[in-house]
Short mmCIF file of C-alpha atoms in Angstrom, two decimals:
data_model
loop_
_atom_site.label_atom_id
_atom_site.label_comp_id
_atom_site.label_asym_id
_atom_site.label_seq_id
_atom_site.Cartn_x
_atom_site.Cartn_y
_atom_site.Cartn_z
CA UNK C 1 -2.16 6.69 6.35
CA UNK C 2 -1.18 9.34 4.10
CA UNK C 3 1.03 8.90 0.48
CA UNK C 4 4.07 11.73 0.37
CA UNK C 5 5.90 10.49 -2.46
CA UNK C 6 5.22 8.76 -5.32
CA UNK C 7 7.85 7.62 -8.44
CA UNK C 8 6.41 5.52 -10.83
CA UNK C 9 8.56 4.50 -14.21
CA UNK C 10 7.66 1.85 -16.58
CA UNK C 11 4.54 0.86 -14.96
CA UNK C 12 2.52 0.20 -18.18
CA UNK C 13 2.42 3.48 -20.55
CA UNK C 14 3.39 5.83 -17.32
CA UNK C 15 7.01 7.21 -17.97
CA UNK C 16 8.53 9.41 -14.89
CA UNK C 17 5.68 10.07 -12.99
CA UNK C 18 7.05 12.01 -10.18
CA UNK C 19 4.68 14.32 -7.56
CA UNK C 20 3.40 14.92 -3.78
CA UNK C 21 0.21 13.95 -3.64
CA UNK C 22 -2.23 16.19 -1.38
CA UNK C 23 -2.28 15.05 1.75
CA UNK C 24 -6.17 15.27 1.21
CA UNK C 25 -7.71 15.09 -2.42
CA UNK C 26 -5.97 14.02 -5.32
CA UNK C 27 -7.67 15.03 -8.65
CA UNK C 28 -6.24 13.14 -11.27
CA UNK C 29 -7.61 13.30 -15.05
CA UNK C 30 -6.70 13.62 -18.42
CA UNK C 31 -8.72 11.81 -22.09
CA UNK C 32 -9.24 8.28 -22.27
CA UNK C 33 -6.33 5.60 -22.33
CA UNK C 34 -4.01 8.39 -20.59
CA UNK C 35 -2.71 6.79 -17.68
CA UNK C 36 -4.69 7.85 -15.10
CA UNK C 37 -6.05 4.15 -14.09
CA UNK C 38 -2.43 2.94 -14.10
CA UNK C 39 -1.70 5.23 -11.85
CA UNK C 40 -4.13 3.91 -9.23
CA UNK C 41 -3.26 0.19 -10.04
CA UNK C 42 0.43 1.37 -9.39
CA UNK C 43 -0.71 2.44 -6.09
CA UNK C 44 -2.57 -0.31 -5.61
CA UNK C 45 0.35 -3.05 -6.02
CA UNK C 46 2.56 -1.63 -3.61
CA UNK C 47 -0.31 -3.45 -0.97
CA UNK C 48 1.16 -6.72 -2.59
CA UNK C 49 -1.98 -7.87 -4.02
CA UNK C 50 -2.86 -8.51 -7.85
CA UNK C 51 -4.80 -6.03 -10.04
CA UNK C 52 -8.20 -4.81 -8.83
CA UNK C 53 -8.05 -5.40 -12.94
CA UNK C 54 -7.03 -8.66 -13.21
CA UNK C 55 -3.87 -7.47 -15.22
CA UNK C 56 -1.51 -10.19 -15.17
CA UNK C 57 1.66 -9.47 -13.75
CA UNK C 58 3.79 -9.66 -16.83
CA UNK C 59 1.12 -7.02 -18.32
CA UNK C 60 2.48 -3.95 -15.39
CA UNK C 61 5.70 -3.98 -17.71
CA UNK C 62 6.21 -1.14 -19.77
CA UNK C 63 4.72 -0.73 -23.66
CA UNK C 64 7.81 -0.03 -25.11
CA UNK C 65 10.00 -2.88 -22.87
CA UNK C 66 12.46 -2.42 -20.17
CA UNK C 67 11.85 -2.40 -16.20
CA UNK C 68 9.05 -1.46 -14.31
CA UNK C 69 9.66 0.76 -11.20
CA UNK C 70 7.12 1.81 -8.02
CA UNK C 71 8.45 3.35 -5.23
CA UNK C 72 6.36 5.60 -2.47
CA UNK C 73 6.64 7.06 0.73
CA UNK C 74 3.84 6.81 3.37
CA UNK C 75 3.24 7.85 6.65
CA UNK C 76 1.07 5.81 8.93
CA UNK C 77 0.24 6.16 12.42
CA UNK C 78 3.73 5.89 14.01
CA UNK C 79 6.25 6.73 11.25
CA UNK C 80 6.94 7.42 7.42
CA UNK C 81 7.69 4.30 5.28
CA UNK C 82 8.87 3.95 1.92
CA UNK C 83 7.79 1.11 -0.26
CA UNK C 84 9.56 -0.33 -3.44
CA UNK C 85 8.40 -2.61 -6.32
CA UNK C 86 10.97 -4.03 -9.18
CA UNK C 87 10.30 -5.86 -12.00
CA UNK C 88 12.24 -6.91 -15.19
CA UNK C 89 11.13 -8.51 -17.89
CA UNK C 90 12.10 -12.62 -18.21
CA UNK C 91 10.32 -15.28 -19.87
CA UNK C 92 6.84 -15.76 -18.92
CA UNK C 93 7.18 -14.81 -15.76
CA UNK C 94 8.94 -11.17 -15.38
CA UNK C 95 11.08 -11.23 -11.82
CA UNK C 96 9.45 -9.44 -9.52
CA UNK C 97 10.86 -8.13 -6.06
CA UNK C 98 9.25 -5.72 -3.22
CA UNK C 99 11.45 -3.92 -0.20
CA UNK C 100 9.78 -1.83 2.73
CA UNK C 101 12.45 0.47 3.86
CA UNK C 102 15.42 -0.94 2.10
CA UNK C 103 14.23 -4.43 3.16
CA UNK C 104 13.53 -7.34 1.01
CA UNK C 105 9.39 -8.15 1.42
CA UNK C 106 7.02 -11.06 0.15
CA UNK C 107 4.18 -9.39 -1.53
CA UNK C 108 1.88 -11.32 0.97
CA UNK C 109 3.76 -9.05 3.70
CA UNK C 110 2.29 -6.10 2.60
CA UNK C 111 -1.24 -6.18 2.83
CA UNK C 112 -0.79 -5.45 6.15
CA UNK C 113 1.63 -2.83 6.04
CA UNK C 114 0.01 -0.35 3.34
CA UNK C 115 -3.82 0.08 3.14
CA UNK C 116 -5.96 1.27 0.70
CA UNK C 117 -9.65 0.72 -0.63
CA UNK C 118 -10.09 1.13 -4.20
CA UNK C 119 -13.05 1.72 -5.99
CA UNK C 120 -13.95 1.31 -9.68
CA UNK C 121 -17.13 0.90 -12.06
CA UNK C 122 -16.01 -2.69 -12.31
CA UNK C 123 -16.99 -3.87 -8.79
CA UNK C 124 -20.22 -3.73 -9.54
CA UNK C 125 -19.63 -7.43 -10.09
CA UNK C 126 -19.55 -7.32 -5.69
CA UNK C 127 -23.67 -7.28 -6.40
CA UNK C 128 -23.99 -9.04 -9.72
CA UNK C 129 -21.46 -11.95 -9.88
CA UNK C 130 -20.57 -15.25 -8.05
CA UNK C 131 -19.94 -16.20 -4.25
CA UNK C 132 -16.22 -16.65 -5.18
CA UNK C 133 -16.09 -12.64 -5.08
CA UNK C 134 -17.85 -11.62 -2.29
CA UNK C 135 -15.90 -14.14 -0.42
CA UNK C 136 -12.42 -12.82 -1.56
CA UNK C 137 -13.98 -9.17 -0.70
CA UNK C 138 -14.80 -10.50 2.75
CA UNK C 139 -11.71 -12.09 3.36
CA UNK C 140 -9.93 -9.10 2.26
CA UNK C 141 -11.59 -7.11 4.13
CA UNK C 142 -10.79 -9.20 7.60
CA UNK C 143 -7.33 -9.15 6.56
CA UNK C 144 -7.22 -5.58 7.18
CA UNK C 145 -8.03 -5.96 11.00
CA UNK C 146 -6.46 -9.46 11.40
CA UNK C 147 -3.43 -10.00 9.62
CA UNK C 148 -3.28 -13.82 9.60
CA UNK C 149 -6.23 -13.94 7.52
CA UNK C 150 -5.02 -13.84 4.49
CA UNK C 151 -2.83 -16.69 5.09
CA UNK C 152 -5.65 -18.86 6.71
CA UNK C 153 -7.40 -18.04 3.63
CA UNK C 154 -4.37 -19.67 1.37
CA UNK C 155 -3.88 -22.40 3.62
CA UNK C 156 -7.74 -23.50 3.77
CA UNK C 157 -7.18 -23.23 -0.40
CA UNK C 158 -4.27 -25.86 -0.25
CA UNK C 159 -5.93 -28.32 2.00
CA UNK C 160 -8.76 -28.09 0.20
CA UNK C 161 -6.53 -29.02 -3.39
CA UNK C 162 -5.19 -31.98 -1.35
CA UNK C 163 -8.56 -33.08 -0.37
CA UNK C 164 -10.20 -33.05 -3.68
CA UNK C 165 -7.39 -34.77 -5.31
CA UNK C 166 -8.04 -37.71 -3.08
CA UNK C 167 -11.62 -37.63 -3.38
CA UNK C 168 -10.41 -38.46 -7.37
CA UNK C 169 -8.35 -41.12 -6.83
CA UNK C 170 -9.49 -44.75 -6.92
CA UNK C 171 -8.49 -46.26 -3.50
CA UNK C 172 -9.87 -48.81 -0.98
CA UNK C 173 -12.83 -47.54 1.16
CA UNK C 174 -10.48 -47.97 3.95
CA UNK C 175 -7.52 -46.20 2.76
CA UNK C 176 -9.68 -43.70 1.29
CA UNK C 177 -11.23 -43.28 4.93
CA UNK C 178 -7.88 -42.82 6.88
CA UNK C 179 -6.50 -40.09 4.49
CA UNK C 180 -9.56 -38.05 4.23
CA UNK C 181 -9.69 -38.13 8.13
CA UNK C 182 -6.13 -36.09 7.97
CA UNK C 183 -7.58 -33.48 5.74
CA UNK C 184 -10.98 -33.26 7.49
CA UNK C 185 -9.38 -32.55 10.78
CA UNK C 186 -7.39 -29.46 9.19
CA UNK C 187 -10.61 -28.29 6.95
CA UNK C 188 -12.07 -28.40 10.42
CA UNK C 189 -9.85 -26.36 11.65
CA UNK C 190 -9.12 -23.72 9.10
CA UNK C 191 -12.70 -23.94 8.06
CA UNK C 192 -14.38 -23.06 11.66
CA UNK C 193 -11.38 -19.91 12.27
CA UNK C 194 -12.30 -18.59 8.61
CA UNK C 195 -16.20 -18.61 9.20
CA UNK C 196 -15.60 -16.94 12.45
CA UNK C 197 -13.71 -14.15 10.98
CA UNK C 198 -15.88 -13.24 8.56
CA UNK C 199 -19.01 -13.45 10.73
CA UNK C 200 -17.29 -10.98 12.82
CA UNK C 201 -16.58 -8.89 9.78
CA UNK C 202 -20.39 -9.00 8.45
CA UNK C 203 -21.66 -8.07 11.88
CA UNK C 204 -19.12 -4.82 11.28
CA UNK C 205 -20.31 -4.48 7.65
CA UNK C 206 -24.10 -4.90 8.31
CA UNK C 207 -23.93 -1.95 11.44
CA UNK C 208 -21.67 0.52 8.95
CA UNK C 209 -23.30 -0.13 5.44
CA UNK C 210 -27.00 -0.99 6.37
CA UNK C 211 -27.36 2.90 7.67
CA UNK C 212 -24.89 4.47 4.83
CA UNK C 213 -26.88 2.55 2.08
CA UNK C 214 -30.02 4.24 3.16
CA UNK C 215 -27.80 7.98 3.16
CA UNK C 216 -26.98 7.24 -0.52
CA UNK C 217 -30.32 5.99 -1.13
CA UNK C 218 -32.16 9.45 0.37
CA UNK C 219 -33.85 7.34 2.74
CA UNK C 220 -36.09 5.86 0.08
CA UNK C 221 -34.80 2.16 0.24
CA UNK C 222 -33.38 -0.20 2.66
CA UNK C 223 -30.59 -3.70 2.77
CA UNK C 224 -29.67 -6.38 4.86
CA UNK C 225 -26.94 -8.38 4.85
CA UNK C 226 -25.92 -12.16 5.80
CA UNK C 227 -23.56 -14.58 6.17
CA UNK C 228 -24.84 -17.55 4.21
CA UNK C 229 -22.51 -20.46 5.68
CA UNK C 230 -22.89 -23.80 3.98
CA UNK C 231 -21.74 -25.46 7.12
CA UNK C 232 -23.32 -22.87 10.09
CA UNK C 233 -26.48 -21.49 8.41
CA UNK C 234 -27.70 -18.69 6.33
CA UNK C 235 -27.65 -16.02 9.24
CA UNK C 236 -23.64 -16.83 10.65
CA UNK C 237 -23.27 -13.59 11.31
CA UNK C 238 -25.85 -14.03 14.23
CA UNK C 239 -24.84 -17.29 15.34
CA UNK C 240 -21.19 -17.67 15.46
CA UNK C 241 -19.29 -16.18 18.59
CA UNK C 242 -15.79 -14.67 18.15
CA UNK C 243 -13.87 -17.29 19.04
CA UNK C 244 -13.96 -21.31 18.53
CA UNK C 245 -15.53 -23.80 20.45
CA UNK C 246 -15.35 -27.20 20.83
CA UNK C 247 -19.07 -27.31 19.76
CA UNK C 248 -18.37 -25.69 16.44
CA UNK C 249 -15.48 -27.81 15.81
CA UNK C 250 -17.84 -30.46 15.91
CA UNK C 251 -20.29 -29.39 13.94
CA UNK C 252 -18.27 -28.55 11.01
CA UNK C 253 -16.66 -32.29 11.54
CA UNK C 254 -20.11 -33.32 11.04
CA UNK C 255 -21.14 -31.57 8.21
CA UNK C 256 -18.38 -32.72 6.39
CA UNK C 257 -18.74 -36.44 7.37
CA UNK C 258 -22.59 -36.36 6.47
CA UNK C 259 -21.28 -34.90 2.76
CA UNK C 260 -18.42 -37.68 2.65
CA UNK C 261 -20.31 -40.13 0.20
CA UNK C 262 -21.49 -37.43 -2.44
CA UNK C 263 -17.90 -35.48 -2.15
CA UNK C 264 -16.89 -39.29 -2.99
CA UNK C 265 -19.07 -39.36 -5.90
CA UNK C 266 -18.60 -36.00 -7.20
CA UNK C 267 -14.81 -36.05 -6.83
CA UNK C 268 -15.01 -32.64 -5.15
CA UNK C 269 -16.25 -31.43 -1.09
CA UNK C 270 -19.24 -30.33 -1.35
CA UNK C 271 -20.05 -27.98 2.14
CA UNK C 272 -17.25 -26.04 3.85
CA UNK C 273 -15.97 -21.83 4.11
CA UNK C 274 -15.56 -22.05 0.21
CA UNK C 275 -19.10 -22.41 -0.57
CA UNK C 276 -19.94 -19.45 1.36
CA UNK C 277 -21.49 -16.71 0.23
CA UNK C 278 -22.41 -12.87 1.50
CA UNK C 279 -25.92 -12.32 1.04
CA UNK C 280 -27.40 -8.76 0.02
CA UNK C 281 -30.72 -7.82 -0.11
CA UNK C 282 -32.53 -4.58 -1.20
CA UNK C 283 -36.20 -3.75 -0.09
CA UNK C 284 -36.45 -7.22 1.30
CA UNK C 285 -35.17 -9.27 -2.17
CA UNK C 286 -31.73 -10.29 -3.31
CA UNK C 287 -30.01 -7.49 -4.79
CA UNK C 288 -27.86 -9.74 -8.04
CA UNK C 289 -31.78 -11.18 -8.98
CA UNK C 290 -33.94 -8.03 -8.44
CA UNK C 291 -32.29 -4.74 -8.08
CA UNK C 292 -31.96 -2.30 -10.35
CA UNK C 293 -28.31 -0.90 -11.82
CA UNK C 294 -28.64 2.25 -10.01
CA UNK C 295 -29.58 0.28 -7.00
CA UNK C 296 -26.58 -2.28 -7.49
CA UNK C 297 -24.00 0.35 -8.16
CA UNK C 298 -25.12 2.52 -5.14
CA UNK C 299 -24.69 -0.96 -2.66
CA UNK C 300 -21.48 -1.55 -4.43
CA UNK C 301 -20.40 1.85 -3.52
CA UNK C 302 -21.83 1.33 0.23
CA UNK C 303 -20.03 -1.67 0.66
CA UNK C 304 -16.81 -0.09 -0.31
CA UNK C 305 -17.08 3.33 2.18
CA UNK C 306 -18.06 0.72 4.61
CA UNK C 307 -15.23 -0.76 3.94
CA UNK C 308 -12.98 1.89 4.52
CA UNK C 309 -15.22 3.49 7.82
CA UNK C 310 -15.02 0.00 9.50
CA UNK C 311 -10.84 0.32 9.19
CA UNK C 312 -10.97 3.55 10.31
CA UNK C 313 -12.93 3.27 13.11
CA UNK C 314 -11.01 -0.65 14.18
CA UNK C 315 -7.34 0.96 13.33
CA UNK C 316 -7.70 4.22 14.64
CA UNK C 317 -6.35 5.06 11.46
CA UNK C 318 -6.99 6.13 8.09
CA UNK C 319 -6.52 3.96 4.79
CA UNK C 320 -5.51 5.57 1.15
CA UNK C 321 -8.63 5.64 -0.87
CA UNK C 322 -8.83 5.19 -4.64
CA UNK C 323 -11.89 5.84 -6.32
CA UNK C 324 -11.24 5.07 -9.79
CA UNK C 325 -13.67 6.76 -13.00
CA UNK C 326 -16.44 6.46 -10.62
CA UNK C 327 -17.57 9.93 -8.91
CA UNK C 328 -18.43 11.48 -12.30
CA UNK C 329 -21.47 8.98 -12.19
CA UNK C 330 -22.93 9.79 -9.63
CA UNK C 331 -25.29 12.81 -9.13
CA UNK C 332 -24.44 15.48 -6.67
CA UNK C 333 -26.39 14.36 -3.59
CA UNK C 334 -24.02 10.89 -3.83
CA UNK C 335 -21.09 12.79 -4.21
CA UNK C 336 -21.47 14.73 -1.03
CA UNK C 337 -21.74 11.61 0.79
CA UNK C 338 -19.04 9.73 -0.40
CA UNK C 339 -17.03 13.41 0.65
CA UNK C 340 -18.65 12.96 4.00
CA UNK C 341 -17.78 9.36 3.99
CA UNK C 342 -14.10 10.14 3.17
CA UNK C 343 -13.51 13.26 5.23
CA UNK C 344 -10.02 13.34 6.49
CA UNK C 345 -9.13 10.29 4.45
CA UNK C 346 -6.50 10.67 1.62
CA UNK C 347 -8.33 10.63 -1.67
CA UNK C 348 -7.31 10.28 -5.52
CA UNK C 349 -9.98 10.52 -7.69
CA UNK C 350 -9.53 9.63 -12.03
CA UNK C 351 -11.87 10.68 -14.12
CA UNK C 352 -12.29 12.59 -17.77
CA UNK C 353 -14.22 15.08 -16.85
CA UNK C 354 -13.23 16.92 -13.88
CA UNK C 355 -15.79 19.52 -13.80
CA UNK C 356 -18.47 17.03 -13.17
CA UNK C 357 -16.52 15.95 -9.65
CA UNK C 358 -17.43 17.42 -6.93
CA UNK C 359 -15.01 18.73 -4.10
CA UNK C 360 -15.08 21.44 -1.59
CA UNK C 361 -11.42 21.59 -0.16
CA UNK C 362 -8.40 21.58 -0.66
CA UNK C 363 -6.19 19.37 -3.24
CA UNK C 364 -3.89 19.00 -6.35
CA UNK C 365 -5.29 18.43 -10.01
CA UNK C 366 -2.95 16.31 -11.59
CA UNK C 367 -3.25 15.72 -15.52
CA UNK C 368 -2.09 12.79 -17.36
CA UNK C 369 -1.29 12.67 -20.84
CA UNK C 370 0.43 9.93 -22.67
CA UNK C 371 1.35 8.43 -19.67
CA UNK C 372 3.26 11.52 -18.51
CA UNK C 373 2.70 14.01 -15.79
CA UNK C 374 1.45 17.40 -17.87
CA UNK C 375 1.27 19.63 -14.77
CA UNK C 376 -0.24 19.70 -11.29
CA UNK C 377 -1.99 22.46 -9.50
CA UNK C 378 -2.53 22.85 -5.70
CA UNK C 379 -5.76 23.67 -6.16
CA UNK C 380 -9.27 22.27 -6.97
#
């Protein structure tokens, strides 16, 4: 999967940002507050899901007002494609509208239509924060192979709502008993598929990223990673088949009976997939507790090239890979394997200092200044 053409007007400070990227490498830098991060997040929308930033949608629309404007050509496996992203300002929420060739899309449509893995200084939180992120990265992730994931994932969020708003209420035991049987059997349900999925997508993860850590680390350290189910254990990934049984259905009914009268109490449920958690370890302790930044930021890094080397090798087919202010960090030994890592992948790279990057190839320098293209070079 390979960008050809890329138009991007209005799109936060960027004003007629026309080019061809390099089929290969894409060097894109400039001084601080330029543009060149909103050039990957404009990339990055045309997937159809929110800011790797958490920009809020009204904040894509340009400084000075007026529309906003993404459109790109791609090429995938079986034919170019042309994406298209609209918005105009209007009230608090600006209208927003996406078409893939000429045709009207759902954002949710496109995740599995344009793929790219972007990497920034700010996933570092993958190691250091809560469950609720490693969770989203794993379901992400799954939705890359498995389309329907994504909306498993939304509809497991909804039941869930429903479920906890009638743990709240103040009803008769009985009442209270019938209705929470129609929301356990779908929990059940959607609960048991999600868990699956990403146990099959650790077991991927933990074969690509265990060996690639150790490459970045020079051999000096080792991880391992689980699957930390509240409902099917802390090792999942070694437990749970790839499809559902009647066995697991079961179980997870069970779990969530035996956690009925403290859910009751608590006014919220207590086990199921949204308590899960991917578990990293370095040298044998948890990474978020015990490792060191260097150590964090290197498994952060893993975990992406994983990432996009699991897609790869599933897809048959390359994703669009954004590494965002981050190869400038990294001393030369990392570099080269995050080039190894990426060979034959297309690439755009940001950073402020491009004589620190690394890259022995072929591929366009663009600069970015005030939110403008300056000039672009076919050569690195």
């Amino acid at each position: 999967m390979k960008l050809t053409q890329l138009h991007i007007n209005g799109f936060k400070n960027l004003q007629n940002v026309s080019f061809s990227p390099h089929p290969a490498y894409n060097l894109i830098f400039g001084e601080n507050a330029q543009g060149k991060t909103n050039l990957i997040e404009a990339i990055w929308v045309l997937t159809g899901c929110k800011s790797f930033r958490g920009t809020k949608e009204r904040d894509y629309l340009p400084f000075s007002g007026g529309d906003l404007s993404v459109e790109a050509s791609f090429e995938d496996a079986r034919r170019t494609q042309t994406l298209r992203l609209h918005m105009i300002p209007g009230g608090s929420v600006p209208e927003k509208k996406f078409w893939r060739n000429d045709i009207p899309h759902k954002a949710s449509e496109l995740f599995s239509v344009f793929h790219c893995v972007v990497f920034t200084p700010e996933d570092l939180i993958l190691i250091t924060g809560g469950p609720e992120r490693r969770r989203s990265f794993l379901d992400l992730c799954s939705a890359q192979l498995y389309a329907p994931m994504l909306n498993f994932v939304r509809r497991y969020q909804l039941v869930l709502h429903q479920r906890n708003s009638l743990l709240k209420q103040k009803l008769s035991p009985e009442q209270t008993k019938l209705m929470l049987s129609v929301w356990d059997e779908q929990l059940v349900k959607l609960g048991t598929e999600l868990s699956i999925r990403r146990a099959a997508y650790v077991r991927k993860l933990a074969e690509t990223c265990v060996p690639l850590y150790r490459r970045i680390a020079g051999d000096r350290e080792s991880i391992s990673i689980h699957y930390a189910s509240s409902v099917f254990g802390r090792d999942a990934q070694d437990l749970l088949p790839e499809q559902e049984t009647p066995e697991l259905l079961e179980h997870y009914r069970e779990r969530l009976a035996q956690s009925r009268s403290s859910d009751l109490m608590l006014g919220h449920t207590g086990v199921g997939a949204h308590r899960d958690d991917l578990v990293l370890w370095i040298d044998g302790k948890p990474a978020r507790e015990f490792g060191s930044q260097g150590q964090k930021k290197s498994l952060a890094l893993a975990l992406k090239l994983a990432q996009a080397e699991i897609y790869r090798d599933r897809q048959k087919e390359t994703p669009v890979v954004l590494l965002d202010d981050v190869m400038g960090e990294l001393d030369e030994s990392r570099q080269r394997v995050v080039a190894t890592m990426v060979q034959g992948m297309q690439v755009f790279v940001t950073t402020c200092h491009p004589e620190s990057v690394l890259y022995e190839g072929e591929g366009k320098r663009i600069v970015i200044a005030q939110g403008r293209l300056r000039e672009s070079s076919s050569t690195v």
